[in-house]
CSV table of C-alpha atoms in Angstrom, one decimal:
chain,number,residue,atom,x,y,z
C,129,UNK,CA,103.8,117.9,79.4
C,130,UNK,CA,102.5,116.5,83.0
C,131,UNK,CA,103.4,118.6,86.2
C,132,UNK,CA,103.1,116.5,89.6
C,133,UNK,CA,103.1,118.6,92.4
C,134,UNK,CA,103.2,116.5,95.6
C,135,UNK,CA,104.9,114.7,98.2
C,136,UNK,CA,108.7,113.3,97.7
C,137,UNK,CA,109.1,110.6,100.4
C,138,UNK,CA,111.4,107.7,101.3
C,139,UNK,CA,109.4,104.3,102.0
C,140,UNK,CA,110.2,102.3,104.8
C,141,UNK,CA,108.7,99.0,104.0
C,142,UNK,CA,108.2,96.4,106.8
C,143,UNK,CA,107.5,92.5,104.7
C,144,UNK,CA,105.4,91.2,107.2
C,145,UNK,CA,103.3,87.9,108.0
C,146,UNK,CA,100.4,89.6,109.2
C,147,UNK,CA,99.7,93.4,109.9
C,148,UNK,CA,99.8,94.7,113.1
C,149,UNK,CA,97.1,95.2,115.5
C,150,UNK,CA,96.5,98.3,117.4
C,151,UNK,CA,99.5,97.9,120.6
C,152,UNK,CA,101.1,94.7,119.2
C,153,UNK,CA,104.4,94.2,118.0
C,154,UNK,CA,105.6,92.1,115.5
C,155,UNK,CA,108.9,91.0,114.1
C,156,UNK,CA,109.3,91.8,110.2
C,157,UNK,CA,110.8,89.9,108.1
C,158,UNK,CA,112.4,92.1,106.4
C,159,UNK,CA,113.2,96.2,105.9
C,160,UNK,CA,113.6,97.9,102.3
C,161,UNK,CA,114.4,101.4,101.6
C,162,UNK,CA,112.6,103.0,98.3
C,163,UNK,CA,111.7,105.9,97.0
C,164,UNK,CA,108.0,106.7,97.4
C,165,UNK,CA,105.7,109.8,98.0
C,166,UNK,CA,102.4,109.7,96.1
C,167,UNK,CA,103.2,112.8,94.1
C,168,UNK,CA,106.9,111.3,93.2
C,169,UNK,CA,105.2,107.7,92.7
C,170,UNK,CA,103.0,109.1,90.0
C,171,UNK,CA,105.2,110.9,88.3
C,172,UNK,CA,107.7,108.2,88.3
C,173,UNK,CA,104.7,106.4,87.0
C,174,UNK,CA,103.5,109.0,84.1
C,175,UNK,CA,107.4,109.0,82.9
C,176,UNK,CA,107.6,105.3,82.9
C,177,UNK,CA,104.8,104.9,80.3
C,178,UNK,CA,106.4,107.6,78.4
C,179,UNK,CA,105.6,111.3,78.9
C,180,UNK,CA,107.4,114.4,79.7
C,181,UNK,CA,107.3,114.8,83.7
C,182,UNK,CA,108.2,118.0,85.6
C,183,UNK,CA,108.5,117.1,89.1
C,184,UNK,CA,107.5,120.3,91.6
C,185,UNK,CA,107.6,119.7,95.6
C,186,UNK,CA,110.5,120.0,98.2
C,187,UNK,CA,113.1,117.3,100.4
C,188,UNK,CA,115.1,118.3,103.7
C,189,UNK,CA,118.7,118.8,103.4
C,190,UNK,CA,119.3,115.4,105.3
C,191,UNK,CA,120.8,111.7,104.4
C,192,UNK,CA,117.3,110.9,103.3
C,193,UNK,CA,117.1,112.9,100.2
C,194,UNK,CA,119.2,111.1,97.7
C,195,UNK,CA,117.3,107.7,97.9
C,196,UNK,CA,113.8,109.8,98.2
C,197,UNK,CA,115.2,111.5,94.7
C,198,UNK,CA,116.8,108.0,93.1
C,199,UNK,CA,113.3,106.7,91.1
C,200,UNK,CA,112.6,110.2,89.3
C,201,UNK,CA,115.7,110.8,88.5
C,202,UNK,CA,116.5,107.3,86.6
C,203,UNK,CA,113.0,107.6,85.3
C,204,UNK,CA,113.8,111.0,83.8
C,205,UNK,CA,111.8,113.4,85.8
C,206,UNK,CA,112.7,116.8,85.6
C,207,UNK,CA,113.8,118.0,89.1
C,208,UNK,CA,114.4,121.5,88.6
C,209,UNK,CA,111.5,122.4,90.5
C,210,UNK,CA,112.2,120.3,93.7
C,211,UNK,CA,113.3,122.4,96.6
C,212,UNK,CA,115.5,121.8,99.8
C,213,UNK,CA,114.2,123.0,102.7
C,214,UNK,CA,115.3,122.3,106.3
C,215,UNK,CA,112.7,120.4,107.7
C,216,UNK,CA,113.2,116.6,107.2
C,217,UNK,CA,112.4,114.6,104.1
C,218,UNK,CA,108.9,113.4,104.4
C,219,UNK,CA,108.9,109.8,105.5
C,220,UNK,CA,106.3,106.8,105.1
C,221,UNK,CA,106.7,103.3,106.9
C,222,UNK,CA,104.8,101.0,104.7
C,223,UNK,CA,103.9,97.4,106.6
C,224,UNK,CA,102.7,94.5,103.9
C,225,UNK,CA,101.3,91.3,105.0
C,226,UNK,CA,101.6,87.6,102.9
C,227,UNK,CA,98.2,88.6,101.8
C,228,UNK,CA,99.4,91.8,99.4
C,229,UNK,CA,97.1,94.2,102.0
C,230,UNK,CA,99.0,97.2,103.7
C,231,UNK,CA,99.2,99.9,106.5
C,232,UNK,CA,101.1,102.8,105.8
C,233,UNK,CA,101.9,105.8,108.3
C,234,UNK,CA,103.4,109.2,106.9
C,235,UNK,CA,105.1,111.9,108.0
C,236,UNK,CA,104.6,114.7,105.9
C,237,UNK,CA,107.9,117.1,106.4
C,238,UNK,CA,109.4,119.0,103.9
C,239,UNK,CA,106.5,118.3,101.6
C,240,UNK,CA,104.7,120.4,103.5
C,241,UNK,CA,107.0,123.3,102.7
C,242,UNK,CA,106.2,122.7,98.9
C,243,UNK,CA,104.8,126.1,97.3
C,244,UNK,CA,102.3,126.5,94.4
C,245,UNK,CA,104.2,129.6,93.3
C,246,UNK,CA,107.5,127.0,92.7
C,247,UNK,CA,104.9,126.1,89.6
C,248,UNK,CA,105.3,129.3,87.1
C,249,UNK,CA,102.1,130.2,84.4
C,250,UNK,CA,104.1,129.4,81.6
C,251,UNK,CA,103.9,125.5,82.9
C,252,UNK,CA,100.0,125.6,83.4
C,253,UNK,CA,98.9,125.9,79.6
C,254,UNK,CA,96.5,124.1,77.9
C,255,UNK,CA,99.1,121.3,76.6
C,256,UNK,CA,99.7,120.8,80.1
C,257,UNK,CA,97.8,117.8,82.4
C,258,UNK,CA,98.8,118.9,86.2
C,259,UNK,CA,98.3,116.0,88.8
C,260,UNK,CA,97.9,117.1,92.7
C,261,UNK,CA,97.2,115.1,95.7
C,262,UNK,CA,96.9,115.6,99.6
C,263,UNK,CA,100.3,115.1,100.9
C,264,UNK,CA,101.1,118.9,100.5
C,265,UNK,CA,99.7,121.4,102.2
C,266,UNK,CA,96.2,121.7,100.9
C,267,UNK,CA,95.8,125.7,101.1
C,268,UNK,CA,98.6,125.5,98.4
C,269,UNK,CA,97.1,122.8,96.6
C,270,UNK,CA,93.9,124.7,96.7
C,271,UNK,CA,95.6,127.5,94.8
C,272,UNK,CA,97.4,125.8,92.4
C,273,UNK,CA,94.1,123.9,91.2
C,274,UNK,CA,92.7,127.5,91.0
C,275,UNK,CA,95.1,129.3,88.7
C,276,UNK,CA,95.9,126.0,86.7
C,277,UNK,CA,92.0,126.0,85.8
C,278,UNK,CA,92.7,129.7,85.5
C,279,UNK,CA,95.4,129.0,82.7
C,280,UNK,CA,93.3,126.9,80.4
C,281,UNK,CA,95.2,123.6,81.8
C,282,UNK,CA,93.9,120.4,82.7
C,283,UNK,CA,94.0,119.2,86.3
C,284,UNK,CA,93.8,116.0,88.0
C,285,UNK,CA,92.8,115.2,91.8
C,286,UNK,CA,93.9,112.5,93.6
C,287,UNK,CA,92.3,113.3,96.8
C,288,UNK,CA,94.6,110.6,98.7
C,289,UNK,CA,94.8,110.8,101.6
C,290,UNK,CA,91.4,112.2,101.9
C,291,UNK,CA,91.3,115.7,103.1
C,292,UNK,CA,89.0,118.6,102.5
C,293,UNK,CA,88.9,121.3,99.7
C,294,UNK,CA,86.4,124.0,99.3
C,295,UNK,CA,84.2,123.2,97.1
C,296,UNK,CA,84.7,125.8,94.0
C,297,UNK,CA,87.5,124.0,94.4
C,298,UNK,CA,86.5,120.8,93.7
C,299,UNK,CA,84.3,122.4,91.3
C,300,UNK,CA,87.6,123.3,89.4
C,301,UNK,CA,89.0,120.0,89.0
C,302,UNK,CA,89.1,118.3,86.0
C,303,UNK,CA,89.1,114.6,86.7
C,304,UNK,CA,88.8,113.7,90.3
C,305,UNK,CA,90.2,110.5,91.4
C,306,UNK,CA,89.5,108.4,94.5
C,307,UNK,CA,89.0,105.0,95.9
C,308,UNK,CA,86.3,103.5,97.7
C,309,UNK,CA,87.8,104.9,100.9
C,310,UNK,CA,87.9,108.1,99.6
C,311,UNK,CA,84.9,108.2,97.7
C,312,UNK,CA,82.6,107.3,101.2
C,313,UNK,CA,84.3,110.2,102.9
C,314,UNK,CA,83.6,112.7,100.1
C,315,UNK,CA,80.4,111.6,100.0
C,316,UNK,CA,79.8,111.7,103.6
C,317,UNK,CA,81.4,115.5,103.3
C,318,UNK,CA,79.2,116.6,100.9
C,319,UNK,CA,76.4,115.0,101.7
C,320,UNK,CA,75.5,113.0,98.3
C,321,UNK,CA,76.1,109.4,97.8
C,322,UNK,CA,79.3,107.9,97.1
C,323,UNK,CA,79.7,106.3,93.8
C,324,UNK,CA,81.1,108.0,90.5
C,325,UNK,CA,77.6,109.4,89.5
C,326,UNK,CA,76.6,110.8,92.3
C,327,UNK,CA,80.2,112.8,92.9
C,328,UNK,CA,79.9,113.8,89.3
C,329,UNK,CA,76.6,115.2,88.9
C,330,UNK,CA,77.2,117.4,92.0
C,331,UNK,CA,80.9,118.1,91.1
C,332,UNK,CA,80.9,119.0,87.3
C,333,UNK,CA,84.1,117.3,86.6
C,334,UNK,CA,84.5,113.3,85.9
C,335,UNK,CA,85.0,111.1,88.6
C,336,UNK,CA,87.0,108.5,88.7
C,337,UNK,CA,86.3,105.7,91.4
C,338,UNK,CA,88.9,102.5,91.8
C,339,UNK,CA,87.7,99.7,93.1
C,340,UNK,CA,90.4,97.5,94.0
C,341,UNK,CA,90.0,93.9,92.2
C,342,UNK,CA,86.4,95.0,91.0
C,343,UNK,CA,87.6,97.5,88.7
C,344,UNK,CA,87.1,101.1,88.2
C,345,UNK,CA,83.7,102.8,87.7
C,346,UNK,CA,83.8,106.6,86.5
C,347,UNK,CA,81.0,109.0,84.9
C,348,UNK,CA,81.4,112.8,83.1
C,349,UNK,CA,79.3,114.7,81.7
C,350,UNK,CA,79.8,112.8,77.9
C,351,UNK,CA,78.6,109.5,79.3
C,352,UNK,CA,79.9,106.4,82.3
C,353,UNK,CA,81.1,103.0,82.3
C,354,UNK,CA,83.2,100.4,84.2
C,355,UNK,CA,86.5,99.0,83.6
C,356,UNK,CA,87.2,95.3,85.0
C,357,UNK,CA,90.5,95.0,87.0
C,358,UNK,CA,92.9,92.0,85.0
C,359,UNK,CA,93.1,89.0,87.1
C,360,UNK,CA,96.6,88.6,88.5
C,361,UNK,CA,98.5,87.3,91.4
C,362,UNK,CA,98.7,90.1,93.8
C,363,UNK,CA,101.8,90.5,95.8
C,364,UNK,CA,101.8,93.9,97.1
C,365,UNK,CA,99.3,96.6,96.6
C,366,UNK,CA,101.5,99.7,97.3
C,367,UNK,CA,101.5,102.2,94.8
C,368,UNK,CA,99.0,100.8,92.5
C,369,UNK,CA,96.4,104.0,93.0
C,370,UNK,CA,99.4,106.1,91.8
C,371,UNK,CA,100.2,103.6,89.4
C,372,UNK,CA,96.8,104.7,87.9
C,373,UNK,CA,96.7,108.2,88.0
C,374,UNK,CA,100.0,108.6,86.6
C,375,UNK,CA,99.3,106.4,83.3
C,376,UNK,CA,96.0,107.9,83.1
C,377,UNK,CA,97.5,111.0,83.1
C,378,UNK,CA,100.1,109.9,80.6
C,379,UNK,CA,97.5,108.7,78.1
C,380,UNK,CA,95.3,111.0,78.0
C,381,UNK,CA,98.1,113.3,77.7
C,382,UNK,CA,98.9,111.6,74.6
C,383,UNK,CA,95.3,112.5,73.0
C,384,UNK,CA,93.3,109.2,74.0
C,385,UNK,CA,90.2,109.4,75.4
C,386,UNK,CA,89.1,108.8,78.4
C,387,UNK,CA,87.8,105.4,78.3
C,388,UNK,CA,90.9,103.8,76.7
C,389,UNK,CA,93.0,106.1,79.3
C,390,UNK,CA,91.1,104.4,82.3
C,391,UNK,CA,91.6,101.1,80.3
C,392,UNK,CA,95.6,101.2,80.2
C,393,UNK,CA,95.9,102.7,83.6
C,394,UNK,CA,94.0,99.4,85.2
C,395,UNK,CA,96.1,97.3,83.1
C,396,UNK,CA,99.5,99.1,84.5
C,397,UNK,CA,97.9,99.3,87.9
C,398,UNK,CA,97.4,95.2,88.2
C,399,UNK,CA,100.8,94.7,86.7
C,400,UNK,CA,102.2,97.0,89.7
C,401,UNK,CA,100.4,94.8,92.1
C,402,UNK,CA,102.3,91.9,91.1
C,403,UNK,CA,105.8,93.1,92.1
C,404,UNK,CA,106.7,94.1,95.9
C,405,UNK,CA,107.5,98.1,96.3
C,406,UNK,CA,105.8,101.5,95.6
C,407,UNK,CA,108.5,103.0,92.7
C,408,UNK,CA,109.7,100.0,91.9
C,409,UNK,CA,106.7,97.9,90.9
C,410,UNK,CA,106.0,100.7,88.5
C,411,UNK,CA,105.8,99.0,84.6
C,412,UNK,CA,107.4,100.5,81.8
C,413,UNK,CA,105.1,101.1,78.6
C,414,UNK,CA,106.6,98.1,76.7
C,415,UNK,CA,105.3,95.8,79.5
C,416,UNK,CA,101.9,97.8,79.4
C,417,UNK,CA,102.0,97.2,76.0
C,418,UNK,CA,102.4,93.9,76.0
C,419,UNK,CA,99.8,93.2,79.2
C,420,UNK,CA,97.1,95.2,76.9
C,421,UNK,CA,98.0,93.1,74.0
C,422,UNK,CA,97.6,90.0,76.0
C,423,UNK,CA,94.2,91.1,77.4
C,424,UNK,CA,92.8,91.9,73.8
C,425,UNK,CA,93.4,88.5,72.7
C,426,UNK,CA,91.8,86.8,75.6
């Protein structure tokens, strides 16, 4: 069993030529309305690759809510945990250039009214992988990461955007994931340097580091390595990062180790980067499957 607890949003994305600089304005070519939130986004993602995903966060009572709820639901997330509260549903506009690269603004709203105490002990046991991220508010993050470590289950950071936790509760994390971005302002937070070692030896968890085309580095306590990103044609970056955490979540919820977890995750994250969209570049395991397959024989 995976539980995501995070943001539910709907994506506004703008197709653009080139990404907008700071008090220009720029005709898009095009608006599309998807589902997206990073917590939704990887649990879509986790579902799609084949495990059992309870959804936990909250959406506004508004016209929004439907399309923000349309990718778990035909992915086969369990919603019973999603409340509806009356601030609006949280909101991201997404611009993407002809070059695959992005800005995205969000507006937090209703995911911010998301509670840890919507999660329930019997759902934090040891069978159970829980996935947070930054988009809630991080005081109830903080707790939930506490009384899931608490419970015996294992927990996964994705500390997107980055934002700070104390750092027994950092300490509590399982398997800390975080771009280069992200990894730089950790580092710079806590004072060490910011590659996977360094984060790990100070953090006592593994760290995962993504590293766009160049692959993903991580270290743990049982060893390190580095996992080459598959060469494709990138189209749109969006969602990739989630695209990882939730088939590495999936996988090693399965009883694979870690390195086989990291590679399949990469694998499912390049595929995602092929298609336009945050939900809907998401693969199913079959293509996964099939891209892994592909990879061995080369």
């Amino acid at each position: 069993m995976i539980v995501v607890f995070g943001s539910i949003n709907l994506d506004m994305i703008f197709a653009m030529e080139d990404l907008p600089l700071a008090g220009q304005t720029l005709l898009a070519r095009s608006l599309d309305l998807h589902p997206g939130g990073k917590g939704a986004n990887q649990a879509v993602a986790a579902a799609r690759d084949g495990a059992a995903v309870t959804m936990v966060g909250a959406v506004g009572g508004d016209g929004l809510k439907e399309t923000a709820l349309d990718g778990l639901r035909g992915a086969g997330v369990d919603l019973s945990r999603v409340a509806v509260t009356d601030r609006a549903t949280g909101t991201a506009a997404v611009c993407t250039d002809a070059a695959g690269r992005n800005q995205i603004v969000v507006a937090g709203g209703a995911n911010l009214q998301s509670r840890a105490d919507q999660v329930e002990d019997a759902l934090l046991s040891p069978d159970t992988t829980l996935i947070v991220q930054m988009e809630s508010d991080p005081g109830e993050t903080a707790a939930l990461i506490l009384r899931a470590r608490r419970l015996g289950a294992r927990v996964i950071l994705n500390l997107a955007p980055a934002a700070p936790l104390p750092l027994p509760v950092l300490k509590s994390v399982d398997i800390l994931v975080v771009n280069e971005d992200e990894a730089a302002w950790l580092g710079n937070h806590l004072g060490c340097a910011d590659d996977a070692a360094s984060l790990c030896s100070l953090l006592g968890g593994t760290v995962i580091r993504t590293l766009g085309g160049d692959g993903v580095e991580w270290s743990s306590v049982d060893g390190s390595g580095h996992q080459p990103a598959p060469a494709v044609a990138v189209r749109d970056t969006t969602g990739a990062g989630d695209c990882f955490v939730g088939v590495l979540a999936a996988e090693l919820d399965r009883g694979r180790p870690l390195a086989a977890a990291i590679r399949r995750a990469a694998c499912a994250a390049s595929l995602s980067c092929t298609r336009a969209g945050g939900q809907a570049s998401l693969p199913a395991a079959a293509e996964t499957d099939a891209a892994l397959g592909g990879l061995a024989v080369a």
